[in-house]
Amino acid sequence: MYFSSWEAYTHCFNKISQILAVFFPSLSFMSFPTVSLQRVFSFSLLPLKNFNWHLTLTRLFSSRSHYGSRNSISAESFYTSLVEKCTHIIHLRQIHSQLYTNGLQNNGFIITKLIHVSSNLKEIHYARQLFDEFPDQYVFLWNAIIRGYSMHNMFDSVVEMYSRMQQAFVSPDTFTFPHVLKACGSLLAKHYGRAVHAQIFRHGLEEDVFVQNGLLSFYVKCDDNNLARVIFYGLSNRDVVSWTLVISGYAQNGQYMEALSIFRDMRKSDVKPDCIALVSVLKAYSDVEELNQGRCLHSLVIKMGHEFEPDLRIALTSLYAKCGQVSAAKSLFDQMKVEDVILWNAMMSGFAKNGHANEAMELFTEMITKSIQPDAVTIQASALASAQLGSLDQARWMDNYVKNSKFGGDVIVSTALIDMYVKCGSVELARDLFNQTVDKDVVVWSAMLMGYGLHGWGREAINLFNEMKDAGIHPNDVTFLALITACSHCGLVEEGWEYFLSMKDYGIEPSEKHYAGVVDLLGRAGYLEKAYNFIMTMPVEPGVSVWGALLSACKIHRCVTLGEYAAEKLFNLDPLNTGHYVLLSNLYASARMWDGVAKVRVLMKSKGLNKDLGYSMIEIDGKLQAFRIGDKSHPRSDEIYKKLEWLEMRLLESGFVPDTESACMIWTRKTKR
């Protein structure tokens, strides 16, 4: 006996499912004390213990058999309805055993339903057992098991079952192909997916909207956006899923302008975008830093009533943060009381990329306090913030934190930490970390090369590049940029030029950054005419970085005429960048052309531009102190300036002569002796 009392027994029957009441309206005369079988409880609430459910099912099924002639409910409908209410595999197994008792074990419709529910309950192995035991080959059975594997991201098994399906000469239908295409896309199985595409045509299913969307998703995942676009514009019925697939595909593959172009077409077609499409478009606006259009989309989000959707709020936070609107991003961040690491990463990255390093580190500390598990993106943002702070102690703390976390062997995180040490001034610690990194890929090697380059360690960079080749690592575009930078900073002109020419040997097409690096290489060494001729023969239109490198070289060598020409190009390309005006002013100052300095000052004023005052930082007792020219905001500023005057006197006594030519337009001071 499974019950301690008759009351407990009758209590269970008081709760039998309403579905049985619908199936057995004629059973109202069957009753236990104080209860009838019409008062039933949901099958999903059935206890797994302390109740002989198998015995109860047997009685109910027997009752149904006895009274079945008095209602029109078929056995198939009865069992499938019970299966749909199952919440545990024990229920499924007991119902399956009843199928054998009632001779229904070969009913394909019921077995298909069992496979579906088993998959939903994450009992995929039991689903496969049901499939393997079934004697006949029905397409809906194959679809059920393929769907189950697809649900659980077991894509190799999806492809395997589809291959077996073909070998069994079972024709796939419109429910088969979307799951198979999803598997091919996730596995990046381009050739197999294209073969599936051909089979879709052979079976005449190319016009089905679900199959078409599956094809779109496959080609997008395999980075074949051109073919995806051809398929998309060939669709007779483009629904919101079709539009979203193409937009998100372009956005995920970094083709943001194409994503935005298709979104504009979507708006013209009067198809309302869903949240997934809006998130993808916001990501595109973020990465191209199109703030105004992003704000317009924010208005659309509010108009559509999606402003409280978490994914959209995260995307909006990222948009404003990447576009420099840190206050707006922080406002959205504060409104979301969720501990989502993606949201925190968006805010941290925004702080770090906009120079708010302290705020980024405070947020990282708060994450740890709230036990929000960071990911690799979190560590990258924290490393960037630590690099901006320039504190070696902070960098060491960050390194120790990573070593004691699950990210200790992560190559991406190691790359970020190497860059952090380099920017904090310790190439040695960066190299130590580089040596400790196992399975170094080209990104890690390039980060270390760039570290040598920025610090002018040209020979060390060349030696490391040779080690890289010996290790069988194929260089990329960043590798050569690092090499050219290293050679530029230490005067290795011939070596840098040879590395630039050798890029094509590795199948790498130079970008504007590489051309700018060569201009810097030649210009720093005083070959200004060669640098200018190099620019004039470039196969691409020279941009801001190229002309900026030439202007910097002209400043170093006081070449005013060529510098003015480069500055004119910069003012046309980037008229609101104060750095270009200041650099030209410094060129005039170094040549003692004070009229030119005044002219630049007037030009800046007419455009409403002000030079952002730089600042220096010093770490004292583990705390960073920042100061600017003429800054008296520190509470001990009087003591600081007295100490500064004392240091100036010692420097002058030692024969040091400061270079103040470039500082003439900022402030004038009397030299005290």
XYZ file of C-alpha atoms in Angstrom, residues 112-564:
453
model
C 6.626 11.042 -32.530
C 4.931 12.958 -29.720
C 6.973 10.982 -27.166
C 10.189 11.887 -29.016
C 9.212 15.572 -29.098
C 8.425 15.722 -25.381
C 11.542 13.707 -24.481
C 13.638 16.273 -26.367
C 11.866 19.133 -24.616
C 12.663 17.498 -21.262
C 16.347 17.236 -22.283
C 16.065 13.432 -22.449
C 17.566 13.238 -25.918
C 19.054 9.768 -25.322
C 15.615 8.381 -24.487
C 14.262 10.110 -27.591
C 16.907 8.330 -29.671
C 15.988 5.018 -28.017
C 12.349 5.520 -28.988
C 13.384 6.333 -32.549
C 15.688 3.314 -32.893
C 13.030 0.905 -31.557
C 10.396 2.018 -34.053
C 10.237 -0.410 -37.000
C 8.919 1.877 -39.760
C 10.627 4.833 -41.478
C 8.268 7.811 -41.387
C 9.519 11.286 -42.267
C 7.875 12.818 -39.194
C 9.862 10.445 -36.946
C 13.117 11.499 -38.616
C 12.109 15.147 -38.271
C 11.376 14.659 -34.574
C 14.803 13.221 -33.731
C 16.621 15.720 -35.982
C 14.726 18.552 -34.275
C 15.690 17.140 -30.864
C 19.390 17.119 -31.681
C 19.120 20.613 -33.147
C 17.400 21.915 -29.985
C 20.347 20.749 -27.896
C 22.981 22.070 -30.324
C 24.142 18.527 -31.135
C 24.801 19.537 -34.712
C 27.090 16.645 -35.633
C 24.244 14.284 -34.723
C 21.845 16.322 -36.876
C 24.097 15.871 -39.903
C 24.573 12.185 -39.086
C 20.810 11.566 -38.861
C 20.173 13.469 -42.074
C 22.757 11.319 -43.870
C 21.109 8.165 -42.489
C 17.733 9.506 -43.595
C 19.003 9.775 -47.160
C 20.486 6.276 -47.002
C 17.076 4.998 -45.874
C 15.491 6.657 -48.959
C 13.175 8.772 -46.796
C 12.326 12.031 -48.561
C 12.888 15.120 -46.390
C 10.233 17.815 -46.201
C 9.951 21.468 -45.212
C 10.336 20.560 -41.524
C 13.620 18.722 -42.122
C 15.723 21.279 -43.945
C 15.627 24.248 -41.504
C 17.227 22.124 -38.764
C 19.811 20.619 -41.122
C 20.738 24.066 -42.460
C 21.035 25.384 -38.910
C 23.477 22.561 -38.146
C 25.520 23.246 -41.287
C 25.746 26.935 -40.421
C 26.774 26.277 -36.831
C 29.433 23.788 -37.968
C 30.531 26.135 -40.782
C 30.082 23.149 -43.088
C 29.938 25.178 -46.302
C 30.276 22.323 -48.792
C 27.748 20.099 -47.041
C 25.327 23.007 -46.711
C 25.578 23.786 -50.401
C 24.827 20.136 -51.156
C 21.745 20.417 -48.938
C 20.782 23.559 -50.895
C 20.918 21.522 -54.100
C 18.716 18.822 -52.533
C 16.163 21.480 -51.594
C 15.845 22.337 -55.284
C 15.660 18.660 -56.205
C 12.719 18.183 -53.840
C 11.042 21.382 -55.073
C 10.991 23.057 -51.653
C 12.894 26.242 -52.499
C 9.746 28.406 -52.271
C 8.923 27.492 -48.659
C 9.500 30.496 -46.375
C 10.946 28.402 -43.518
C 13.397 26.696 -45.852
C 14.343 30.038 -47.400
C 15.025 31.534 -43.975
C 17.094 28.469 -43.130
C 19.182 29.056 -46.261
C 19.625 32.715 -45.347
C 20.787 31.791 -41.859
C 23.230 29.198 -43.242
C 24.923 31.543 -45.722
C 25.066 34.367 -43.175
C 26.755 32.129 -40.591
C 29.242 30.943 -43.209
C 30.114 34.575 -44.018
C 28.764 34.283 -47.558
C 26.731 37.458 -47.335
C 26.716 38.081 -51.079
C 24.853 34.846 -51.773
C 22.645 35.489 -48.735
C 21.711 38.832 -50.230
C 20.926 37.246 -53.607
C 18.647 34.718 -51.915
C 17.067 37.428 -49.789
C 16.159 39.713 -52.670
C 14.897 36.709 -54.614
C 12.344 35.855 -51.935
C 8.740 36.313 -52.961
C 7.596 36.736 -49.364
C 10.121 38.418 -47.084
C 8.908 38.258 -43.486
C 10.453 39.884 -40.412
C 12.608 36.791 -39.836
C 14.123 37.105 -43.319
C 14.976 40.771 -42.834
C 16.378 40.148 -39.361
C 18.589 37.270 -40.499
C 20.285 39.339 -43.192
C 20.678 42.441 -41.016
C 22.103 40.523 -38.060
C 24.376 38.531 -40.367
C 25.973 41.625 -41.848
C 26.280 43.219 -38.394
C 27.920 40.129 -36.874
C 30.418 39.935 -39.742
C 31.409 43.582 -39.385
C 29.709 44.737 -42.602
C 27.854 47.505 -40.831
C 27.082 49.752 -43.788
C 25.411 46.854 -45.604
C 23.393 46.047 -42.473
C 22.213 49.641 -42.233
C 21.370 49.745 -45.945
C 19.139 46.684 -45.637
C 17.531 48.126 -42.506
C 16.580 51.226 -44.492
C 15.017 48.978 -47.135
C 13.154 47.161 -44.373
C 11.675 50.408 -43.090
C 10.554 51.328 -46.606
C 8.795 47.974 -46.976
C 6.614 48.673 -43.914
C 7.848 45.545 -42.125
C 8.095 46.249 -38.412
C 11.531 45.294 -37.055
C 11.646 42.985 -34.064
C 13.964 43.270 -31.074
C 16.667 41.113 -32.682
C 16.792 43.357 -35.754
C 16.873 46.502 -33.617
C 19.737 45.131 -31.511
C 21.723 44.312 -34.669
C 21.163 47.787 -36.117
C 22.147 49.431 -32.831
C 25.339 47.366 -32.872
C 26.046 48.592 -36.388
C 25.479 52.223 -35.379
C 27.753 51.659 -32.367
C 30.622 50.289 -34.391
C 30.489 53.039 -37.010
C 29.902 55.564 -34.191
C 26.827 56.998 -35.878
C 25.377 58.741 -32.829
C 22.627 60.783 -34.500
C 21.132 57.804 -36.322
C 21.452 55.793 -33.124
C 19.421 58.406 -31.287
C 16.743 58.247 -33.973
C 16.598 54.487 -33.544
C 16.337 54.970 -29.771
C 13.239 57.080 -30.429
C 11.820 54.297 -32.609
C 12.463 51.772 -29.839
C 10.477 53.936 -27.413
C 7.696 54.473 -29.972
C 7.379 50.706 -30.482
C 7.197 50.141 -26.727
C 10.451 48.159 -26.515
C 12.379 50.577 -24.285
C 12.379 48.150 -21.353
C 13.647 45.144 -23.320
C 16.934 44.132 -21.611
C 18.808 43.319 -24.842
C 17.855 46.664 -26.360
C 18.873 48.547 -23.220
C 22.255 46.834 -23.298
C 22.656 47.726 -26.990
C 21.699 51.353 -26.296
C 24.143 51.536 -23.396
C 26.885 50.235 -25.684
C 25.900 52.723 -28.419
C 26.140 55.780 -26.182
C 29.305 54.522 -24.486
C 31.124 53.858 -27.779
C 30.038 57.224 -29.171
C 31.504 59.063 -26.188
C 28.165 59.838 -24.508
C 29.242 58.334 -21.205
C 26.641 60.203 -19.119
C 23.758 58.921 -21.264
C 25.187 55.403 -21.138
C 25.564 55.569 -17.354
C 21.976 56.799 -17.018
C 20.676 53.759 -18.922
C 23.012 51.492 -16.976
C 21.764 52.785 -13.620
C 18.139 52.241 -14.642
C 18.749 48.527 -15.234
C 18.862 46.663 -11.952
C 20.170 43.479 -13.529
C 23.414 41.656 -12.966
C 24.067 40.877 -16.613
C 27.765 40.678 -17.436
C 27.145 41.928 -21.005
C 25.594 45.132 -19.655
C 28.458 45.674 -17.224
C 30.979 45.005 -19.987
C 29.321 47.612 -22.219
C 29.563 50.232 -19.478
C 33.119 49.290 -18.487
C 34.323 49.334 -22.088
C 32.658 52.709 -22.571
C 34.438 54.145 -19.559
C 37.796 52.692 -20.617
C 37.589 53.790 -24.266
C 36.603 57.336 -23.313
C 39.416 57.900 -20.850
C 37.421 57.278 -17.661
C 39.841 54.668 -16.371
C 39.101 55.202 -12.682
C 35.359 54.761 -13.236
C 36.010 51.577 -15.227
C 38.083 50.084 -12.422
C 35.502 51.116 -9.826
C 32.881 49.266 -11.848
C 35.129 46.212 -12.060
C 35.577 46.252 -8.282
C 31.804 46.551 -7.844
C 31.311 43.548 -10.134
C 33.576 41.446 -7.953
C 31.810 42.672 -4.804
C 28.411 41.697 -6.261
C 29.752 38.275 -7.334
C 29.004 38.972 -11.000
C 31.210 36.548 -12.889
C 33.446 38.445 -15.351
C 34.265 37.096 -18.787
C 37.139 37.696 -21.196
C 35.598 40.993 -22.380
C 35.496 42.231 -18.777
C 39.176 41.475 -18.303
C 40.058 43.185 -21.583
C 38.225 46.359 -20.532
C 39.887 46.277 -17.109
C 43.317 45.787 -18.661
C 42.696 48.744 -20.986
C 41.693 50.900 -18.014
C 44.775 49.795 -16.079
C 46.942 50.685 -19.072
C 45.416 54.164 -19.193
C 46.125 54.693 -15.523
C 49.763 53.850 -16.193
C 50.140 52.403 -12.710
C 52.496 49.452 -12.628
C 51.128 48.390 -9.240
C 47.611 48.367 -10.693
C 48.872 46.350 -13.662
C 50.492 43.782 -11.355
C 47.269 43.520 -9.338
C 45.325 42.885 -12.540
C 47.822 40.235 -13.615
C 47.589 38.458 -10.242
C 43.800 38.536 -10.369
C 43.831 36.841 -13.766
C 46.340 34.197 -12.667
C 44.064 33.246 -9.762
C 40.963 33.093 -11.975
C 39.755 30.812 -14.741
C 41.266 33.173 -17.328
C 44.863 32.300 -16.471
C 45.427 30.401 -19.711
C 43.157 32.464 -21.945
C 45.125 33.695 -24.967
C 42.893 36.740 -25.545
C 43.255 37.835 -21.926
C 47.029 37.277 -22.020
C 47.220 39.517 -25.089
C 45.347 42.281 -23.244
C 47.691 41.979 -20.255
C 50.794 42.139 -22.465
C 49.448 45.342 -24.005
C 48.699 46.637 -20.490
C 52.266 46.091 -19.269
C 53.662 47.708 -22.415
C 51.563 50.836 -21.912
C 52.533 50.953 -18.246
C 56.163 51.148 -19.370
C 57.380 47.658 -18.480
C 58.418 45.808 -21.618
C 60.267 43.298 -19.423
C 57.118 42.222 -17.549
C 55.260 42.078 -20.857
C 57.928 39.724 -22.219
C 57.775 37.583 -19.060
C 54.033 37.178 -19.518
C 54.543 36.471 -23.215
C 57.002 33.692 -22.353
C 54.516 32.185 -19.873
C 51.696 32.085 -22.430
C 51.166 28.645 -23.946
C 49.708 28.053 -27.398
C 50.660 31.538 -28.562
C 48.773 32.596 -31.668
C 49.603 35.381 -34.117
C 47.700 37.939 -31.997
C 49.924 37.315 -28.959
C 53.104 37.511 -31.047
C 51.908 40.724 -32.695
C 51.059 42.303 -29.320
C 54.586 41.675 -28.076
C 56.056 42.966 -31.329
C 53.978 46.134 -31.017
C 55.249 46.552 -27.465
C 58.825 46.480 -28.700
C 57.878 48.856 -31.494
C 56.267 51.480 -29.261
C 59.318 51.523 -27.003
C 61.784 51.664 -29.888
C 63.263 48.212 -29.314
C 63.763 47.599 -33.018
C 66.380 44.859 -32.885
C 64.399 42.929 -30.274
C 61.324 43.190 -32.501
C 63.230 41.812 -35.484
C 64.614 38.931 -33.418
C 61.142 38.122 -32.103
C 59.743 38.138 -35.632
C 62.374 35.598 -36.657
C 61.382 33.438 -33.663
C 57.777 33.746 -34.767
C 58.576 32.464 -38.251
C 60.629 29.607 -36.789
C 57.593 28.658 -34.669
C 55.539 28.325 -37.854
C 53.230 31.260 -37.093
C 51.965 33.062 -40.188
C 52.127 36.864 -39.684
C 49.118 39.108 -40.174
C 48.639 42.795 -40.953
C 49.149 43.827 -37.296
C 52.466 41.963 -37.231
C 53.863 44.067 -40.062
C 52.466 47.278 -38.617
C 54.324 46.480 -35.391
C 57.553 45.764 -37.294
C 57.345 48.990 -39.310
C 56.625 50.942 -36.101
C 59.592 49.347 -34.328
C 61.939 50.129 -37.205
C 60.602 53.690 -37.410
C 61.185 54.417 -33.729
C 64.810 53.327 -33.811
C 65.862 54.505 -37.280
C 66.021 51.133 -39.062
C 64.800 52.577 -42.361
C 66.045 49.877 -44.738
C 64.729 47.063 -42.555
C 61.341 48.730 -42.187
C 61.093 49.282 -45.932
C 61.927 45.635 -46.616
C 59.229 44.476 -44.199
C 56.702 46.697 -45.948
C 57.610 45.240 -49.345
C 57.477 41.667 -47.998
C 53.827 41.976 -46.982
C 52.686 40.872 -50.430
C 54.818 37.732 -50.100
C 52.444 36.718 -47.295
C 49.330 37.684 -49.242
C 48.657 40.764 -47.094
C 47.437 43.955 -48.731
C 48.748 47.106 -46.991
C 46.145 49.301 -45.313
C 46.260 53.030 -44.666
C 47.910 52.345 -41.301
C 50.806 50.589 -43.037
C 51.228 53.462 -45.489
C 51.172 55.916 -42.582
C 53.813 53.781 -40.852
C 56.096 54.008 -43.885
C 55.606 57.790 -44.073
C 56.566 57.978 -40.403
C 59.552 55.677 -41.039
C 60.888 57.891 -43.832
C 59.883 61.181 -42.230
C 61.466 60.551 -38.835
C 64.746 59.725 -40.559
C 64.610 63.027 -42.464
C 63.648 61.642 -45.874
C 60.769 64.085 -46.265
C 60.895 64.251 -50.049
C 60.814 60.455 -50.288
C 57.897 60.408 -47.855
C 55.991 62.932 -49.971
C 56.693 61.022 -53.206
C 55.588 57.805 -51.494
C 52.264 59.444 -50.610
C 51.769 60.650 -54.165
C 52.235 57.123 -55.552
C 50.001 55.324 -53.040
C 47.353 53.098 -54.693
C 44.760 54.323 -52.178
C 43.651 57.824 -51.267
C 45.816 59.076 -48.362
C 43.812 59.698 -45.219
C 44.215 61.483 -41.897
C 46.831 59.111 -40.486
C 49.079 59.472 -43.555
C 49.011 63.276 -43.659
C 49.315 63.377 -39.872
C 52.517 61.317 -40.030
C 53.955 63.694 -42.633
C 53.052 66.781 -40.575
C 54.692 65.259 -37.492
C 57.856 64.587 -39.482
C 57.829 68.167 -40.791
C 57.569 69.401 -37.207
C 60.589 67.315 -36.182
C 62.712 68.635 -39.051
C 61.174 72.160 -39.185
C 60.036 71.842 -42.799
C 57.374 74.556 -42.866
C 56.346 74.521 -46.542
C 55.635 70.794 -46.723
C 54.126 70.917 -43.239
C 51.651 73.602 -44.305
